[in-house]
XYZ file of C-alpha atoms in Angstrom:
474
model
C 25.395 11.896 -26.111
C 26.074 12.047 -22.416
C 28.658 9.666 -21.016
C 26.942 7.185 -18.642
C 30.292 6.032 -17.362
C 30.893 9.282 -15.500
C 31.946 8.233 -12.001
C 29.860 9.190 -8.995
C 31.454 11.954 -6.995
C 31.390 12.030 -3.247
C 32.812 8.512 -2.806
C 34.598 9.714 0.338
C 32.824 11.865 2.909
C 34.018 15.308 3.807
C 37.031 15.159 6.043
C 38.207 11.806 4.676
C 36.645 9.850 7.537
C 34.098 7.083 7.605
C 31.164 9.246 8.781
C 28.617 8.856 5.964
C 26.042 11.445 7.012
C 22.604 12.158 5.541
C 23.815 14.998 3.311
C 26.404 12.740 1.764
C 23.818 10.011 1.150
C 21.410 12.542 -0.380
C 24.081 13.855 -2.731
C 24.998 10.304 -3.741
C 21.349 9.473 -4.428
C 20.891 12.575 -6.616
C 24.007 11.722 -8.596
C 22.832 8.149 -9.055
C 19.388 9.282 -10.244
C 21.048 11.636 -12.745
C 23.201 8.758 -13.945
C 20.092 6.613 -14.506
C 18.378 9.408 -16.451
C 21.449 9.908 -18.637
C 21.755 6.192 -19.351
C 18.068 5.915 -20.205
C 18.281 8.883 -22.594
C 21.303 7.351 -24.323
C 19.537 4.005 -24.640
C 16.455 5.595 -26.172
C 18.554 7.585 -28.667
C 20.563 4.515 -29.650
C 17.468 2.349 -30.119
C 15.721 5.037 -32.158
C 18.639 5.313 -34.608
C 19.142 1.557 -34.876
C 15.432 0.959 -35.482
C 15.187 3.461 -38.345
C 18.647 2.784 -39.745
C 19.147 6.525 -40.146
C 22.120 8.711 -39.181
C 22.244 11.020 -36.200
C 19.521 13.723 -36.034
C 21.800 16.585 -37.112
C 22.923 14.601 -40.165
C 19.405 13.415 -41.041
C 17.955 16.905 -41.386
C 20.520 18.048 -43.977
C 20.093 14.967 -46.184
C 16.293 14.583 -46.165
C 15.705 16.809 -49.194
C 18.423 15.208 -51.353
C 17.288 11.694 -50.440
C 13.627 12.375 -51.227
C 14.247 13.995 -54.635
C 16.768 11.423 -55.831
C 14.817 8.359 -54.722
C 11.348 9.349 -55.852
C 12.186 8.872 -59.526
C 14.038 5.580 -59.083
C 11.602 3.641 -56.881
C 8.625 1.691 -58.288
C 5.155 2.857 -57.228
C 4.648 -0.038 -54.788
C 8.038 0.147 -53.108
C 8.022 0.327 -49.301
C 9.054 3.975 -49.236
C 6.082 5.015 -51.364
C 3.502 3.344 -49.162
C 1.221 5.504 -46.971
C 2.485 6.431 -43.517
C 0.316 6.025 -40.452
C 0.254 8.729 -37.761
C 2.737 6.611 -35.769
C 5.250 6.489 -38.602
C 4.476 2.885 -39.659
C 4.370 2.207 -43.403
C 1.084 0.702 -44.494
C 0.541 -1.587 -47.443
C -2.949 -1.148 -48.864
C -3.104 -4.801 -49.897
C -2.116 -6.284 -46.547
C -2.761 -3.587 -43.964
C -5.219 -5.758 -42.059
C -2.584 -8.470 -41.481
C 0.350 -6.207 -40.580
C 1.348 -5.765 -36.957
C 2.925 -2.653 -35.423
C 6.575 -2.918 -34.452
C 7.465 -3.689 -30.842
C 8.860 -0.530 -29.346
C 10.900 -1.826 -26.448
C 11.840 1.706 -25.483
C 8.186 2.454 -24.603
C 8.341 0.196 -21.557
C 9.494 3.131 -19.430
C 6.537 5.341 -20.341
C 3.723 5.875 -17.797
C 1.252 3.020 -17.564
C -2.123 3.557 -19.219
C -5.186 2.334 -17.265
C -6.697 -0.608 -19.140
C -10.038 -2.302 -18.439
C -9.907 -6.022 -17.653
C -10.274 -8.351 -20.614
C -9.384 -11.820 -19.311
C -11.112 -13.800 -16.579
C -8.328 -13.413 -13.983
C -8.200 -9.642 -14.420
C -11.986 -9.388 -14.231
C -12.071 -11.502 -11.080
C -9.427 -9.385 -9.328
C -11.087 -6.144 -10.418
C -14.434 -7.272 -9.026
C -12.702 -8.234 -5.778
C -11.210 -4.746 -5.390
C -14.531 -3.064 -6.154
C -16.337 -5.245 -3.605
C -13.675 -4.554 -0.957
C -14.026 -0.825 -1.594
C -17.545 -0.972 -0.108
C -16.207 -1.690 3.397
C -15.342 1.910 4.434
C -18.616 3.258 3.043
C -20.370 1.509 5.947
C -18.557 3.806 8.392
C -20.609 6.794 7.181
C -23.855 5.512 8.746
C -24.930 8.244 11.229
C -26.665 5.765 13.536
C -23.573 3.560 13.611
C -21.330 6.532 14.403
C -23.614 7.557 17.271
C -23.501 4.017 18.636
C -19.694 4.056 18.403
C -19.444 7.334 20.278
C -21.629 5.898 23.031
C -19.074 3.144 23.812
C -15.968 5.367 23.670
C -14.887 7.033 26.940
C -14.566 10.426 25.279
C -13.526 12.291 28.431
C -10.637 9.902 28.956
C -9.569 9.963 25.293
C -9.632 13.746 24.954
C -7.906 14.240 28.313
C -5.026 11.955 27.354
C -4.798 13.585 23.923
C -4.662 17.077 25.412
C -1.965 16.068 27.869
C 0.190 14.415 25.192
C -0.318 17.336 22.826
C 0.887 19.805 25.448
C 3.947 17.675 26.202
C 4.880 17.477 22.528
C 4.363 21.225 22.112
C 6.602 21.920 25.116
C 9.293 19.636 23.688
C 9.163 21.467 20.356
C 9.300 24.894 22.050
C 12.298 23.848 24.118
C 14.355 23.376 20.955
C 14.145 27.094 20.244
C 14.168 26.789 16.456
C 10.438 27.210 15.766
C 9.830 23.591 14.858
C 6.407 21.980 14.958
C 5.538 19.351 17.564
C 5.982 15.756 16.506
C 2.216 15.142 16.316
C -0.860 17.363 16.235
C -3.819 17.256 18.601
C -5.998 15.122 16.301
C -3.106 12.660 15.950
C -2.928 12.453 19.738
C -6.674 11.700 19.855
C -6.173 8.689 17.557
C -3.135 7.568 19.571
C -5.153 7.681 22.815
C -7.991 5.791 21.107
C -5.509 3.156 19.941
C -4.200 2.556 23.468
C -7.706 2.257 24.923
C -8.910 -0.029 22.113
C -5.969 -2.418 22.462
C -5.738 -2.513 26.260
C -9.333 -2.146 27.438
C -11.972 -2.639 24.726
C -11.289 -5.428 22.210
C -10.156 -9.013 22.876
C -8.024 -11.253 20.691
C -9.430 -14.741 20.145
C -7.218 -17.743 19.503
C -9.574 -20.595 20.407
C -12.870 -19.412 21.962
C -13.422 -20.697 25.505
C -16.075 -23.269 26.283
C -19.328 -21.515 27.283
C -19.878 -24.106 30.022
C -16.541 -24.712 31.768
C -14.460 -21.940 30.113
C -11.774 -24.437 29.090
C -9.872 -23.901 25.801
C -11.623 -25.526 22.881
C -10.149 -27.481 19.937
C -10.742 -26.517 16.311
C -12.976 -28.853 14.305
C -12.981 -27.074 10.941
C -15.354 -24.732 9.124
C -19.160 -24.870 9.082
C -21.725 -22.860 7.090
C -23.229 -19.789 8.792
C -26.777 -19.703 10.059
C -29.214 -17.170 8.550
C -28.774 -14.924 11.592
C -24.979 -15.084 11.302
C -25.151 -14.332 7.589
C -27.363 -11.322 8.279
C -24.629 -9.958 10.527
C -21.957 -10.327 7.883
C -20.480 -13.720 8.783
C -19.296 -15.496 5.639
C -17.119 -18.001 7.502
C -17.837 -19.778 10.788
C -15.168 -21.730 12.673
C -16.297 -24.763 14.666
C -14.698 -25.745 18.002
C -15.391 -28.363 20.665
C -14.557 -28.495 24.363
C -12.317 -31.523 25.168
C -13.661 -31.691 28.720
C -17.437 -31.523 28.396
C -17.793 -32.031 24.633
C -19.942 -28.929 24.078
C -19.482 -27.419 20.588
C -18.703 -23.724 20.168
C -19.117 -21.623 17.029
C -16.937 -18.637 16.170
C -18.609 -16.580 13.409
C -16.270 -14.124 11.652
C -18.589 -11.118 11.729
C -17.971 -8.151 9.441
C -20.914 -6.061 10.649
C -19.431 -3.307 12.809
C -22.595 -2.924 14.878
C -22.255 -6.565 15.913
C -18.547 -6.122 16.680
C -19.370 -3.291 19.067
C -21.330 -5.869 21.048
C -19.074 -8.956 20.788
C -15.802 -6.972 21.108
C -13.663 -9.915 20.073
C -11.989 -11.371 17.007
C -8.742 -11.402 15.089
C -7.130 -8.844 12.823
C -10.137 -8.664 10.479
C -12.533 -7.752 13.284
C -9.944 -5.565 15.022
C -9.189 -3.448 11.960
C -12.841 -3.184 10.973
C -14.046 -1.993 14.373
C -11.081 0.272 15.121
C -11.269 2.001 11.731
C -14.919 2.818 12.351
C -14.152 4.186 15.838
C -11.464 6.443 14.339
C -14.077 7.725 11.920
C -16.476 8.333 14.805
C -14.027 10.709 16.541
C -13.591 12.707 13.331
C -10.609 11.073 11.656
C -10.261 10.531 7.930
C -9.663 6.804 7.675
C -8.632 4.074 5.290
C -9.150 0.343 5.582
C -6.048 -1.336 4.142
C -6.352 -4.790 2.584
C -3.324 -7.029 2.087
C -3.538 -9.968 -0.314
C -1.581 -12.145 2.148
C -4.404 -12.254 4.727
C -3.950 -9.163 6.872
C -5.769 -5.845 7.257
C -5.022 -2.631 9.139
C -5.885 1.073 9.277
C -4.513 4.320 7.906
C -5.469 7.700 9.390
C -4.806 11.018 7.665
C -2.673 13.446 9.654
C -3.486 17.074 8.905
C -0.385 17.937 10.917
C 1.945 16.071 8.551
C -0.267 16.094 5.434
C 0.140 12.355 4.927
C -1.486 9.029 5.762
C -0.324 7.316 8.966
C -0.139 3.533 9.387
C -2.066 2.226 12.426
C -2.374 -1.456 13.397
C -4.737 -1.933 16.336
C -3.738 -5.593 16.843
C -0.121 -4.610 17.497
C -0.810 -1.142 18.946
C 1.493 0.076 16.161
C 1.562 3.722 15.147
C 3.363 4.997 12.026
C 5.313 1.748 11.621
C 4.788 0.840 7.959
C 7.875 -1.382 7.830
C 6.676 -3.545 10.719
C 5.441 -6.328 8.436
C 8.454 -6.609 6.126
C 11.233 -5.863 8.636
C 9.685 -7.152 11.875
C 7.423 -9.995 10.776
C 9.544 -10.984 7.725
C 6.294 -10.957 5.779
C 6.370 -10.985 1.995
C 3.544 -9.085 0.319
C 2.206 -8.551 -3.197
C -0.714 -6.102 -2.903
C -1.577 -3.523 -0.233
C -4.647 -1.516 -1.297
C -6.118 1.252 0.874
C -9.860 1.927 0.623
C -11.807 4.913 1.938
C -15.110 6.610 1.266
C -13.104 8.915 -1.031
C -11.527 6.273 -3.266
C -8.680 3.758 -3.299
C -4.883 3.822 -3.538
C -2.239 1.171 -4.130
C 0.030 1.732 -1.111
C 2.245 -1.338 -1.558
C 5.354 0.836 -1.926
C 4.787 2.233 1.576
C 4.937 -1.215 3.164
C 7.336 -3.046 0.815
C 10.427 -0.822 0.791
C 12.837 -3.495 -0.457
C 11.102 -5.415 -3.275
C 14.059 -7.732 -3.867
C 13.595 -9.351 -0.448
C 10.062 -8.457 0.748
C 7.876 -8.540 -2.365
C 5.819 -11.361 -3.840
C 4.973 -11.482 -7.579
C 2.014 -9.276 -8.541
C 0.532 -11.829 -10.914
C -3.210 -11.573 -10.366
C -3.602 -9.163 -13.267
C -1.531 -6.643 -15.289
C -0.546 -3.435 -13.533
C -2.551 -1.407 -16.060
C -5.705 -3.206 -14.906
C -4.936 -2.497 -11.230
C -4.551 1.182 -12.114
C -7.839 1.118 -14.016
C -9.664 -0.490 -11.070
C -8.318 2.109 -8.631
C -9.303 4.955 -10.958
C -12.762 3.428 -11.344
C -13.236 3.232 -7.568
C -12.143 6.856 -7.236
C -14.617 7.874 -9.934
C -17.474 6.054 -8.194
C -16.690 7.643 -4.820
C -16.048 11.182 -6.055
C -18.445 11.746 -8.928
C -21.056 13.396 -6.690
C -18.583 15.452 -4.641
C -18.294 19.230 -5.027
C -15.635 20.384 -7.453
C -13.536 21.891 -4.646
C -13.393 18.556 -2.829
C -12.395 16.719 -5.991
C -9.577 19.185 -6.596
C -8.363 18.834 -3.019
C -8.337 15.045 -3.276
C -6.520 15.226 -6.614
C -3.781 17.332 -5.024
C -3.561 14.861 -2.139
C -3.248 11.985 -4.609
C -0.383 13.744 -6.354
C 1.374 14.460 -3.064
C 1.025 10.848 -1.956
C 2.319 9.576 -5.303
C 5.448 11.696 -4.844
C 5.830 10.202 -1.361
C 5.528 6.640 -2.677
C 7.985 7.323 -5.493
C 10.386 8.697 -2.918
C 10.426 5.334 -1.161
C 11.513 3.685 -4.419
C 14.312 6.237 -4.859
C 15.452 5.644 -1.270
C 15.586 1.905 -1.885
C 17.718 2.367 -5.017
C 20.062 4.746 -3.218
C 20.338 2.309 -0.315
C 21.337 -0.507 -2.676
C 24.125 1.663 -4.057
C 25.262 2.828 -0.616
C 25.321 -0.732 0.705
C 27.919 -1.617 -1.932
C 30.416 0.727 -0.303
C 32.894 -0.744 2.170
C 31.975 -0.143 5.782
C 28.337 0.614 4.969
C 25.886 -0.203 7.809
C 23.562 -1.822 5.262
C 20.130 -0.395 6.021
C 17.569 -2.011 3.669
C 14.971 0.234 2.061
C 16.953 3.457 2.337
C 16.292 4.564 5.938
C 17.110 3.556 9.485
C 14.471 1.173 10.811
C 13.296 1.964 14.339
C 13.293 -0.780 16.948
C 9.498 -0.874 17.232
C 9.356 -1.856 13.547
C 11.747 -4.780 14.014
C 9.652 -6.776 16.474
C 7.873 -9.962 15.344
C 4.140 -10.325 15.511
C 2.699 -10.041 19.029
C -0.992 -10.863 18.488
C -1.912 -14.544 18.236
C -0.471 -17.722 19.731
C 3.113 -18.697 18.752
C 2.090 -21.773 16.769
C -0.307 -19.750 14.629
C 2.287 -16.997 14.081
C 4.938 -19.511 13.011
C 2.524 -21.223 10.635
C 1.869 -17.879 8.927
C 5.596 -17.082 8.698
C 5.240 -13.868 10.742
C 7.591 -14.641 13.634
C 10.447 -12.572 12.203
C 12.653 -15.616 11.627
C 11.031 -17.170 8.571
C 12.833 -16.871 5.267
C 9.516 -16.961 3.450
C 5.878 -16.819 4.409
C 3.005 -18.972 3.147
C 1.129 -18.043 0.041
C -2.345 -16.557 0.101
C -3.843 -20.031 -0.305
C -1.996 -21.579 2.664
C -2.217 -18.791 5.188
C -3.915 -20.920 7.799
C -2.402 -22.503 10.841
C -2.662 -26.296 11.248
C -5.884 -25.980 13.246
C -7.623 -24.113 10.411
C -7.747 -20.639 11.912
C -7.414 -17.607 9.694
C -6.587 -14.019 10.447
C-alpha cells in the first residue's frame, strides 16, 4: 500500500526565494493530484478488505483451496456460504431473494456517473425545461432569418475592422520571433468587431421604456398578459408602465422572436443574447446560447484558432471573460447550460471556478438526470448528421470535457497553494484579469444591487427573487 502521508516536494521554490513561478505551481499540482490518487486507492483497498473480512489479496489466493475443501463438509446445506452467488458477488437466499437488498458500496461513489432518465416530478420538470430551452438555437438556422440579419449588418465595416485587427495581431506575433500564433484568428476578429458594433451602435438597453408621448421615464406597474399579436411574436411576459406626467400607459413585451428583435432593437440581456447570437451565426460563426438558472443568458462562439468555445456577453461587451460573473459581479450560480443546433453541454465549471464561494446547490434534480438530458438533446440534434460530423463533434466533446476538468484541478491546486505563507491567494487557480473583476455595467444601479450583481454583495438572490423592487427581470 502506498503511503499517503508522503510530503509534497517543492515546498520552497528554486533558489530559496519567494518567487513561486508557474512551473513550481504546476509541479505542486501534479504532486497533489498523485497524492489524491494514492489516497483513493488505499481507501478502496481498505474498504474492500474490511467489507469481505478477508486477508490481503496475496494471502487470500493461497488459502482459498484449503478453506473451500475444509468448510464444504462441515457447513449445513442452507448455510450462507452455500447459497448461490449473483454476478456481483452477493449471496442469494432462494427463500428470501425478493426481499434482500444489495449492500451499499460507498467506494462506488467515485465511479463515473451513469445517465439516468427522470423518475420523479422535479427531475421530469427540469428535464423538460432543458429540452424546451434547447430549441432556441435551432431557430437561428432559418435561411430567411439569416438573410434578414445580414441585411442589417454593416458587413464592409465589420470585415474591414476584422482584417485590420487580424493584421495587427499577426504582426505582434511575428515580432516575437519564436513562431507563435497570433492571439486571435481572423474569424475571431470578425466576431469581436460585430460585438463592438452591436453594443455601441445597434441594440439599446431598456430600464424603463420612455413615454411614447412626452418621452419621460415611466414607472413600473407590474405584469400584464400578452395580446395575441405579442404572443405570436414570442412574448410570454409583458411589463406594464405608466408615464407620471401624462398618465399614458406603456407596454414592454419581452419578445423572443429574433425577427421582431431585428426591428425593435431593444431589450435586456434576454433580447441582447438572443439577437446577438443569431447575428454571430449569420456571419458564419458556430454559436451557443448559454442559459443560467439565476436569470442570465449569454453567448459562446467556437474559435477554430484556439479549438475551444469563447465566452461572449453582448450586454457587457465582454470577450473571453468567463469569470466575469463570479469574480466581477459576485454572482453565485448553480447551472450554466450551453445549447446549440449540435447539442447541449453543461459548462458550469467554466464559469464557476471556485465552487466553495461561487456555487449554489444543484438541487433541481440528480446529476445523473442532468447528464441523461444533455445526452438526449445531443442525440436529437445529431441523429441525422453524417457519421463524419458525429465523430468530429464527439472528439470536440472529449476535448472540452478535458478543459472543464482542468478547471477543477486548477481550483484544487489553488486551494493548496493558498495555504502556503506569502501566497497571493488567487481563487480558482489562475490570475484573474482586470476586465473580469468589474461589476455589472448594463442596467440601472438599483436594479443591479437588487440582483446582487454589483460586485459587493456577499450573496445574490435566488432564482425566485431575481427581480428588482419595480418588478423588472433580466
